[in-house]
Short mmCIF file of C-alpha atoms in Angstrom, two decimals:
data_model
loop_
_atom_site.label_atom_id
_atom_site.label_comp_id
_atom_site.label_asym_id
_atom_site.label_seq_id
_atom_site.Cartn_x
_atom_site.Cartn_y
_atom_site.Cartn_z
CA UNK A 390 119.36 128.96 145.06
CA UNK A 391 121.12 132.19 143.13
CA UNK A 392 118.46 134.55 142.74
CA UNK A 393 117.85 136.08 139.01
CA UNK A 394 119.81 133.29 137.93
CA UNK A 395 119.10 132.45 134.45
CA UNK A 396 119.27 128.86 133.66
CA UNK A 397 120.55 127.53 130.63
CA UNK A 398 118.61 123.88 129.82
CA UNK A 399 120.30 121.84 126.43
CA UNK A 400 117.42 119.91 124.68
CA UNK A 401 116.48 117.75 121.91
CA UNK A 402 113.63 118.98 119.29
CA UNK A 403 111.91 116.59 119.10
CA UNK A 404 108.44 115.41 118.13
CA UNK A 405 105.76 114.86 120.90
CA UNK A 406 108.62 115.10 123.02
CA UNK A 407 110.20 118.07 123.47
CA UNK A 408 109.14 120.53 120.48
CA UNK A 409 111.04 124.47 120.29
CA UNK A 410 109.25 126.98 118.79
CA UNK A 411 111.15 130.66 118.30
CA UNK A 412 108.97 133.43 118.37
CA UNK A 413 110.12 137.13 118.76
CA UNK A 414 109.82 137.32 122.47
CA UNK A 415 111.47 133.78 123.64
CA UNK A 416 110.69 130.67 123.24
CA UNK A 417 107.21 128.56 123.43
CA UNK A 418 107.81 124.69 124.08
CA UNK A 419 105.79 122.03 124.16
CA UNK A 420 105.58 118.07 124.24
CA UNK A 421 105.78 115.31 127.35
CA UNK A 422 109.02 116.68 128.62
CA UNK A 423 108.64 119.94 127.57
CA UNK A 424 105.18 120.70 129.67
CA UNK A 425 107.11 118.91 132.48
CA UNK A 426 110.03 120.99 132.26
CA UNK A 427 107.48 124.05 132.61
CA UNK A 428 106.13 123.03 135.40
CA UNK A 429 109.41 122.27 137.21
CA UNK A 430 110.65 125.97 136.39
CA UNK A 431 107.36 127.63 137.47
CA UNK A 432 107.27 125.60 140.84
CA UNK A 433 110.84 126.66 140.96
CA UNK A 434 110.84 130.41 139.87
CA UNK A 435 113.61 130.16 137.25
CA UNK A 436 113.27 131.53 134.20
CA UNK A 437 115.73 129.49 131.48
CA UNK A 438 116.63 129.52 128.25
CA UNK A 439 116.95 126.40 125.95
CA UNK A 440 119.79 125.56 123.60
CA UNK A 441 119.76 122.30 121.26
CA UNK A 442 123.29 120.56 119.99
CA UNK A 443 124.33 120.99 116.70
CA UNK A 444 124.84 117.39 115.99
CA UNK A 445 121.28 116.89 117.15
CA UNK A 446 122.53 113.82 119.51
CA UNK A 447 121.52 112.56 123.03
CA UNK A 448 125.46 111.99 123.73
CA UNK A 449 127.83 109.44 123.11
CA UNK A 450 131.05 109.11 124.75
CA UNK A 451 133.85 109.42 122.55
CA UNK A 452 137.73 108.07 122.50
CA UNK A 453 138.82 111.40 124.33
CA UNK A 454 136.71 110.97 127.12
CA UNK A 455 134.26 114.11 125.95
CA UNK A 456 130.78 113.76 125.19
CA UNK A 457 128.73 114.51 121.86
CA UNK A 458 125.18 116.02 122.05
CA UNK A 459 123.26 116.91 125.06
CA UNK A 460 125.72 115.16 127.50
CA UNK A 461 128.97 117.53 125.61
CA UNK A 462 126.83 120.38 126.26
CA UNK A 463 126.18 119.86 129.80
CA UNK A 464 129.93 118.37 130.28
CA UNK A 465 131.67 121.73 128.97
CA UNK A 466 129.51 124.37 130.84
CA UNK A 467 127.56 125.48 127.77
CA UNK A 468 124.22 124.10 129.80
CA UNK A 469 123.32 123.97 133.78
CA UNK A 470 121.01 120.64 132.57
CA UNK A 471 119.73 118.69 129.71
CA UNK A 472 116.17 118.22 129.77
CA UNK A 473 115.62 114.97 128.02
CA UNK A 474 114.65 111.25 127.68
CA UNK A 475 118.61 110.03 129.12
CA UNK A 476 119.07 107.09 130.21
CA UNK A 477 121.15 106.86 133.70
CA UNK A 478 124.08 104.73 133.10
CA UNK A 479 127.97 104.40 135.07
CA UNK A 480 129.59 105.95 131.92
CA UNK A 481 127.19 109.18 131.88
CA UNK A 482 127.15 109.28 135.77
CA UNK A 483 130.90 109.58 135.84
CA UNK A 484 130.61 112.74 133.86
CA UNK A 485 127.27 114.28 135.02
CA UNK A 486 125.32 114.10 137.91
CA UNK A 487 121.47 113.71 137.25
CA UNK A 488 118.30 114.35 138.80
CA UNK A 489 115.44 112.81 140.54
CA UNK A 490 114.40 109.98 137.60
CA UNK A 491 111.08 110.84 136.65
CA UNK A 492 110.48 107.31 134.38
CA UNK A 493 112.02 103.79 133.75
CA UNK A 494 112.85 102.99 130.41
CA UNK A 495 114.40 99.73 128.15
CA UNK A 496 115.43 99.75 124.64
CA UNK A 497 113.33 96.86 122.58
CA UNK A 498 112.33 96.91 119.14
CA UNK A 499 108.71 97.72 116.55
CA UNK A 500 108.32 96.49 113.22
CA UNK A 501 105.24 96.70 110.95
CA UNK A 502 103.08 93.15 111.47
CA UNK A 503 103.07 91.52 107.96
CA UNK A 504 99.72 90.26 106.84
CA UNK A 505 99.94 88.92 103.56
CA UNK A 506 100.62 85.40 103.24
CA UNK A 507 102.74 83.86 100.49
CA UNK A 508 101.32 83.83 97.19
CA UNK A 509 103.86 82.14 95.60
CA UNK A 510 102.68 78.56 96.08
CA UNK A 511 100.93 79.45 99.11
CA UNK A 512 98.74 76.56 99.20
CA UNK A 513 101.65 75.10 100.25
CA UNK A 514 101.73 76.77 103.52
CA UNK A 515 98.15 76.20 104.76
CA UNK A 516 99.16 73.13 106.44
CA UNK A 517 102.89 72.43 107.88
CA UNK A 518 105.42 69.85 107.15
CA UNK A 519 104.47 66.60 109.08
CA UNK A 520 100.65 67.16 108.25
CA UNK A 521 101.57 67.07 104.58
CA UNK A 522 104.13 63.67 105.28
CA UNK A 523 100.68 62.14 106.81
CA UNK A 524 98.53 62.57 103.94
CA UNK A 525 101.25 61.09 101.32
CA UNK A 526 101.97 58.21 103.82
CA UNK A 527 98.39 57.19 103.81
CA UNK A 528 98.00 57.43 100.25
CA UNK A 529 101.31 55.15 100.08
CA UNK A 530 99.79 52.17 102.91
CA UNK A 531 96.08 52.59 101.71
CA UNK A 532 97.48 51.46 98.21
CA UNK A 533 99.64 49.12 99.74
CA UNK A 534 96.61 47.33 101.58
CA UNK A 535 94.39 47.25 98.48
CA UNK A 536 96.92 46.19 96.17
CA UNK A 537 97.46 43.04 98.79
CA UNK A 538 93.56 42.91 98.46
CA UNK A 539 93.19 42.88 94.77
CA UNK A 540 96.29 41.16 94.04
CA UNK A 541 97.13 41.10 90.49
CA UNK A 542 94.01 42.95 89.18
CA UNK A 543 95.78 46.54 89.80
CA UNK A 544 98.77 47.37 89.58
CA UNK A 545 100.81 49.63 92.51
CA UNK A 546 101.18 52.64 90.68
CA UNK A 547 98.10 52.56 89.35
CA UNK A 548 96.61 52.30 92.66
CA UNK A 549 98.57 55.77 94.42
CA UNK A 550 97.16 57.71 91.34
CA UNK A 551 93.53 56.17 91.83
CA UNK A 552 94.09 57.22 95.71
CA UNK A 553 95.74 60.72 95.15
CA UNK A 554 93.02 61.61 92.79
CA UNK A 555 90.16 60.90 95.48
CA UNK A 556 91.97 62.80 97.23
CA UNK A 557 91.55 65.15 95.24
CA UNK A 558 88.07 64.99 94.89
CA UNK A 559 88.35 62.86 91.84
CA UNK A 560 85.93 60.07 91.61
CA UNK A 561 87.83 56.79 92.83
CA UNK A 562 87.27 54.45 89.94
CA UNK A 563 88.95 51.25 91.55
CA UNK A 564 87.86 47.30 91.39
CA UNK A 565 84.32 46.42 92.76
CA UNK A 566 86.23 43.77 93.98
CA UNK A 567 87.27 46.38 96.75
CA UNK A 568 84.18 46.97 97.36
CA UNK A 569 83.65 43.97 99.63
CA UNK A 570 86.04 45.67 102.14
CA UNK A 571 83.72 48.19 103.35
CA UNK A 572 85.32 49.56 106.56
CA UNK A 573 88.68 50.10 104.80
CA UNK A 574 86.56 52.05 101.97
CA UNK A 575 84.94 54.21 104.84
CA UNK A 576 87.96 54.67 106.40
CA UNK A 577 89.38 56.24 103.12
CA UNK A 578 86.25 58.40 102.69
CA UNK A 579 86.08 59.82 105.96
CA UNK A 580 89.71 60.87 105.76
CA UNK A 581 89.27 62.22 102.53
CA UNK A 582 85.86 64.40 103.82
CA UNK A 583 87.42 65.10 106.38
CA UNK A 584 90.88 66.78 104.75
CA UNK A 585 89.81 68.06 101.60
CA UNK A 586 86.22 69.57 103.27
CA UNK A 587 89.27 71.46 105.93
CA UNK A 588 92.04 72.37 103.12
CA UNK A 589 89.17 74.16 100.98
CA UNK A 590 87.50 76.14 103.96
CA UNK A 591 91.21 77.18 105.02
CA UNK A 592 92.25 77.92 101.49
CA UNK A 593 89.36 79.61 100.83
CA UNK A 594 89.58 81.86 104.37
CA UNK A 595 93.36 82.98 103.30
CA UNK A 596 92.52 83.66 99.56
CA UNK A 597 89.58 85.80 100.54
CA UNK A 598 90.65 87.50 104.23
CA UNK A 599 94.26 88.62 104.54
CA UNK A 600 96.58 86.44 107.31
CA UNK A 601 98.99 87.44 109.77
CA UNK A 602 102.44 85.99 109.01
CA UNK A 603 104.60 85.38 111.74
CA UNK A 604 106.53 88.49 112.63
CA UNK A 605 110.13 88.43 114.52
CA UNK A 606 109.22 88.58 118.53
CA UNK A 607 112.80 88.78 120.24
CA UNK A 608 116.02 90.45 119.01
CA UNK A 609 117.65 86.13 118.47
CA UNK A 610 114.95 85.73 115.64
CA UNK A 611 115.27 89.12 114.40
CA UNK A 612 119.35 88.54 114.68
CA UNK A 613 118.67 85.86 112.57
CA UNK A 614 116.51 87.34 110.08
CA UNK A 615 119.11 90.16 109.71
CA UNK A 616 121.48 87.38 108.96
CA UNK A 617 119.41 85.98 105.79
CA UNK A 618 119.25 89.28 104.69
CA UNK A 619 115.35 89.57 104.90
CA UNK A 620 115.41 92.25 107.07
CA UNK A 621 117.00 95.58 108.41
CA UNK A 622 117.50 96.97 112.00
CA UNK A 623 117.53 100.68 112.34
CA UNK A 624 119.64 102.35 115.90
CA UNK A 625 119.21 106.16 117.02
CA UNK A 626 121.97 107.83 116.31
CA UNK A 627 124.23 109.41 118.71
CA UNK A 628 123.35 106.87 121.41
CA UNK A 629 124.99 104.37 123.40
CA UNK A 630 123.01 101.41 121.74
CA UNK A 631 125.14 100.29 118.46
CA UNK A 632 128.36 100.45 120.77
CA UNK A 633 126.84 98.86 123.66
CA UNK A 634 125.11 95.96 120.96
CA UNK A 635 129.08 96.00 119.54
CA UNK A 636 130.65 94.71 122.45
CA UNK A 637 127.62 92.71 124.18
CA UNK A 638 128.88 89.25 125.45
CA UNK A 639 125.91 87.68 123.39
CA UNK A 640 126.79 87.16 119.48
CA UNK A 641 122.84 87.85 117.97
CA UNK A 642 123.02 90.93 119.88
CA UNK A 643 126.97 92.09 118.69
CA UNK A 644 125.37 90.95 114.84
CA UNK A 645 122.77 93.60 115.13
CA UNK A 646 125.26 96.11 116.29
CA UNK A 647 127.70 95.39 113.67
CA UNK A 648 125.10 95.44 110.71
CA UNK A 649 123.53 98.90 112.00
CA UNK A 650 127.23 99.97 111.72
CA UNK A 651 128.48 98.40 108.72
CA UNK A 652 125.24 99.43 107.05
CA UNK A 653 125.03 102.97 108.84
CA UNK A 654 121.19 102.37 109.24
CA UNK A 655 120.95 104.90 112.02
CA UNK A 656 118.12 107.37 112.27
CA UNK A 657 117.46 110.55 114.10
CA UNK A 658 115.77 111.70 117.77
CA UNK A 659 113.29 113.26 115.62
CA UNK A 660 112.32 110.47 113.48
CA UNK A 661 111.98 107.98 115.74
CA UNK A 662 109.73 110.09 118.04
CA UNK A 663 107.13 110.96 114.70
CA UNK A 664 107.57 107.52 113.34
CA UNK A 665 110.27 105.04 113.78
CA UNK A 666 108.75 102.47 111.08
CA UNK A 667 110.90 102.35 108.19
CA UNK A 668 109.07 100.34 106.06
CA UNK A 669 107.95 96.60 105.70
CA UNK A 670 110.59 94.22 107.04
CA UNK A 671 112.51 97.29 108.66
CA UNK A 672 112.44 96.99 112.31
CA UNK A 673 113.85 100.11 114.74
CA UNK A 674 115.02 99.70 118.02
CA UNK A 675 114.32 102.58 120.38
CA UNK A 676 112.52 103.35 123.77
CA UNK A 677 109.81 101.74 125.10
CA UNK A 678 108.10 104.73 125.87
CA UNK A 679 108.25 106.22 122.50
CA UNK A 680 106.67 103.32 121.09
CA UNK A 681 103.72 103.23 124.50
CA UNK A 682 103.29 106.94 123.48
CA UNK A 683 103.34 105.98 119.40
CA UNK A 684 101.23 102.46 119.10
CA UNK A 685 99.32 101.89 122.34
CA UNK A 686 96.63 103.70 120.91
CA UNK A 687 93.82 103.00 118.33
CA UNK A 688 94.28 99.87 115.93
CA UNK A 689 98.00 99.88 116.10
CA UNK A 690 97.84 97.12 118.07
CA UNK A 691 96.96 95.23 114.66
CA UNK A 692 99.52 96.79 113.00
CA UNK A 693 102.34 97.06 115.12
CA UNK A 694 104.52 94.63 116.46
CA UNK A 695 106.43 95.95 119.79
CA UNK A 696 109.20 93.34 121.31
CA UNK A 697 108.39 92.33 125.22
CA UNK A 698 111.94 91.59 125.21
CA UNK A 699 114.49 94.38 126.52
CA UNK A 700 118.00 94.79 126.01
CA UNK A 701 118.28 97.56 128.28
CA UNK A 702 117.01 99.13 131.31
CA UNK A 703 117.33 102.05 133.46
CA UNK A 704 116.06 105.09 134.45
CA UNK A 705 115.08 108.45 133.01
CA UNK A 706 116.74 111.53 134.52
CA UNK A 707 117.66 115.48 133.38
CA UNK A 708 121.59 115.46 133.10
CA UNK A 709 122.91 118.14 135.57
CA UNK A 710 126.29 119.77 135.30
CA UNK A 711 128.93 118.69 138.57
CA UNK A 712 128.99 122.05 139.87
CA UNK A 713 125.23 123.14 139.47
CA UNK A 714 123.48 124.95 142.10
CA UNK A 715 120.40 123.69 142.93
CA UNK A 716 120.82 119.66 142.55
CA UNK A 717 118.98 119.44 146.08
CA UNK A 718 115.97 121.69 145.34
CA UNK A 719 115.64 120.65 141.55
CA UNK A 720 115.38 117.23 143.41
CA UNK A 721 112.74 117.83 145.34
CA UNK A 722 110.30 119.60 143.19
CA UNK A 723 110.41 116.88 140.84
CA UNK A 724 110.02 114.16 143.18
CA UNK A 725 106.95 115.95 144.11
CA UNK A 726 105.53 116.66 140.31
CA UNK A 727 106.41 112.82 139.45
CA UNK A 728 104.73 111.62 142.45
CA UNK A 729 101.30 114.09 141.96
CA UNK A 730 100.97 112.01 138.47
CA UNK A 731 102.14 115.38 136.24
CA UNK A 732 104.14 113.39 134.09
CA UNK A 733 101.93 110.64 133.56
CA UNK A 734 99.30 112.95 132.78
CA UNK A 735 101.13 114.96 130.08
CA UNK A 736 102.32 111.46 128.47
CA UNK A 737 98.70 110.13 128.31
CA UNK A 738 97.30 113.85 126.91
CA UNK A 739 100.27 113.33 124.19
CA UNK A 740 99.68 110.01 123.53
CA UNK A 741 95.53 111.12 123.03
CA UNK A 742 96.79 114.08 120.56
CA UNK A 743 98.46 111.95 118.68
CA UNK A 744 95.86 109.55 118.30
CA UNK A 745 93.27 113.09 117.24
CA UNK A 746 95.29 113.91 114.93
CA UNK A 747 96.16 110.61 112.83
CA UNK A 748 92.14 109.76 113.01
CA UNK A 749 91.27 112.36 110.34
CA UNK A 750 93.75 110.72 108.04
CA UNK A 751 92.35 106.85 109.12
CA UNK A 752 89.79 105.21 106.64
CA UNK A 753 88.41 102.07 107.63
CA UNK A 754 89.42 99.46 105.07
CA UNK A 755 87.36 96.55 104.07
CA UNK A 756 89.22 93.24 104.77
CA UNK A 757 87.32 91.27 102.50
CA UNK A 758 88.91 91.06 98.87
CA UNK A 759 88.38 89.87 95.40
CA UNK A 760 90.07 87.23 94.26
CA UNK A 761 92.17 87.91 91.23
CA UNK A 762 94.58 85.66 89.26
CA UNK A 763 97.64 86.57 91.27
CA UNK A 764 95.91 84.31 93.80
CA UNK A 765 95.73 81.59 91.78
CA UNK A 766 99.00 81.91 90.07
CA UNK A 767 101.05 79.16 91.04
CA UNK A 768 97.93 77.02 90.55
CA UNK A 769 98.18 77.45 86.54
CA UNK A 770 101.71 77.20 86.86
CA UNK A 771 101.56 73.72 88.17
CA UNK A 772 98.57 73.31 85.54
CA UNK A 773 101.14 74.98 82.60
CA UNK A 774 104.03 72.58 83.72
CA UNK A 775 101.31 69.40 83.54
CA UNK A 776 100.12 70.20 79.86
CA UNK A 777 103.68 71.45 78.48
CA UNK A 778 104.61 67.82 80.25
CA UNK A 779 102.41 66.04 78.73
CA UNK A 780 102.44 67.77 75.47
CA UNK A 781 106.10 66.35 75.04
CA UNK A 782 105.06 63.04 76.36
CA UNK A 783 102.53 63.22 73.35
CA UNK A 784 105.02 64.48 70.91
CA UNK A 785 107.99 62.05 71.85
CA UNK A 786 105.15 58.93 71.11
CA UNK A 787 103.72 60.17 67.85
CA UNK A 788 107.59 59.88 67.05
CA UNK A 789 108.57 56.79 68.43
CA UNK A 790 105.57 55.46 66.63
CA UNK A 791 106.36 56.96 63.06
CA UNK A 792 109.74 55.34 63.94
CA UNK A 793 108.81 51.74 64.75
CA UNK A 794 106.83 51.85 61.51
CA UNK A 795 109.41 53.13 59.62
CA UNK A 796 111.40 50.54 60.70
CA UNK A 797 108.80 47.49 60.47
CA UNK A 798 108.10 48.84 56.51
CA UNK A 799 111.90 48.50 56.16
CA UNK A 800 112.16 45.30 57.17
CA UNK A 801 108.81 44.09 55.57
CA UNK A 802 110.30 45.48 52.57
CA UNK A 803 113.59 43.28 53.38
CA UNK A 804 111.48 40.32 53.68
CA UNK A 805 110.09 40.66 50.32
CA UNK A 806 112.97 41.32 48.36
CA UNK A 807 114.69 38.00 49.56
CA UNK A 808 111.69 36.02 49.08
CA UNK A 809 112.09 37.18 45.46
#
């Protein structure tokens, strides 16, 4: 090791992670990597001095064969290392050498957990497709059977409307002659208890108590949902990930790439370290440590849905320059700092502070609602559509009534004149 060298370490200001602050005598820093990096140089004896990119970019490699970011810093000598969250991959081992990796990351994907259901004919939704097929096929056979029992006394039609209104908890005004088939009749009942009695105390549950929609869980679905145009993907920029989605062998995963390009939904180091959610329906993919040091805390759990799946994995490392000094010694002080529990310990203090600080802003919020007549909108629409129905149905026979008289008084009057 040179002594009074002066190291020159390229970083990233970025939130929790590694924050700069000037001040007139140097320069304090702090976050995860940051108190890390302290530790390394005091164990070491180096002072250093830090430098951040202009285009604010991790590095991505670029047609020339240079580097942008924290990589291009490191590649043209303007930094000994880059103190960051790199991945170690063949392109950026080519041009850099790294260090001992302190971490293992992936890239996966958060996105806000919806948790209103439907309103627009939600009722719909409380039970699924087949369920729904059931209860219309048993309206259809039970009026089969009793119209087979009653034989010409009621007629078929007459019968599914007599049926769909019990069903509906309307009284079911049908033959007494039916009545003499008892176990058919309980059958009916206890299916009808049994249904309605469920649909209200499930209707009633998601009216009053919001629900939790299902939320995309793997990058195929969300793929998908990209594709219908219900929701957007957001990469970091200056990364490997949109070219490495771009030419994956797997077509979901080249959509998502494409769309983040076409679309240029990028965002920055810094903004996906404070807060990657972009809103409802937005979902960012970044490190799975950023979102373990963002939502694995508090009630985020509730809130917050973050993928199991990875597209990605490798380790974490500081990006060392070919010709630097002290790979060997660098190497072994933070094998020893990673292996004391250092790093987890500043990640978990972070993660804590974090937590501090968004509990003053937290109110606890009362699940239970009011109903209002939003909920029940679609239920006087289908009420509306029945009356204006019917109101024409009403209209179109007073008509056809005045007409058929008209035309009996003209041929009454007919009559007479020829019998004259």
């Amino acid at each position: 090791m040179k002594d009074n060298y002066k190291w020159t370490v390229a970083a990233l200001n970025m939130s929790k992670y590694f924050e700069v602050y000037r001040i007139e005598n140097g320069t304090n820093i702090s976050g995860v990597i940051g108190k890390f990096l302290e530790v390394i140089m005091e164990k070491m004896k180096i002072e250093y001095d830090i430098v951040t990119p202009k285009d604010n970019e991790f590095g991505r490699k670029l047609e020339s064969g240079n580097w942008t970011g924290l990589m291009g810093i490191v590649q043209r000598g303007e930094a000994d290392m880059a103190a960051s969250t790199l991945l170690v991959y063949e392109d950026r081992f080519q041009a850099l050498n790294f260090s001992f990796p302190y971490d293992f990351d992936g890239m996966t994907f958060a996105i806000a957990k919806q948790t209103e259901w439907r309103k627009a004919f939600g009722f719909m939704y409380l039970f699924d497709f087949p369920t729904w097929m059931l209860m219309f096929v048993s309206i259809l056979l039970s009026a089969a059977v009793f119209f087979v029992i009653l034989k010409d006394i009621e007629s078929y039609s007459n019968l599914v409307f007599i049926f769909l209104g019990s069903l509906l908890r309307q009284p079911l005004t049908i033959h007494k002659r039916a009545q003499e088939w008892k176990f058919m009749m309980c059958a009916w009942f206890l299916l009808t208890s049994l249904m309605t009695s469920v649909y209200a105390g499930v209707l009633l549950s998601f009216l009053t108590v919001p629900s939790h929609v299902k939320t995309v869980a793997d990058f195929w679905e969300l793929s998908e949902a990209i594709a219908k145009g219900t929701h957007r993907v957001y990469g970091m920029k200056g990364t490997f990930l949109v070219p490495f989605l771009r030419s994956s062998e797997e077509k979901y995963l080249r959509l998502i790439g494409d769309k983040i390009h076409e679309n240029g939904w990028y965002i920055s180091a810094n903004e996906i370290s404070a807060n990657p959610l972009k809103g409802e329906n937005s979902a960012t993919i970044g490190s799975v440590i950023f979102y373990k040091l963002l939502f694995d805390i508090h009630d985020f759990h509730s809130k917050v849905f973050v993928s199991n799946e990875k597209i990605f994995a490798s380790a974490l490392g500081f990006a060392l320059k070919k010709d630097f000094c002290c790979a060997s010694e660098l190497w072994q002080v933070m094998s020893r700092v990673v292996s004391s529990g250092i790093y987890e310990k500043f990640l978990r203090q972070e993660s804590f502070k974090y937590w501090h600080s968004i509990t003053k802003d937290l109110t606890t919020e009362d699940i239970l609602r009011t109903l209002s007549v939003q909920d029940f909108s679609d239920s006087f629409i289908i009420l509306s559509v029945g009356l204006l129905a019917s109101l024409f149905v009403f209209i179109g026979e007073i008509l056809i009534y005045y007409r058929k008289l008209s035309f009996f008084k003209v041929q009454n009057s007919t009559i007479i004149w020829k019998a004259r």
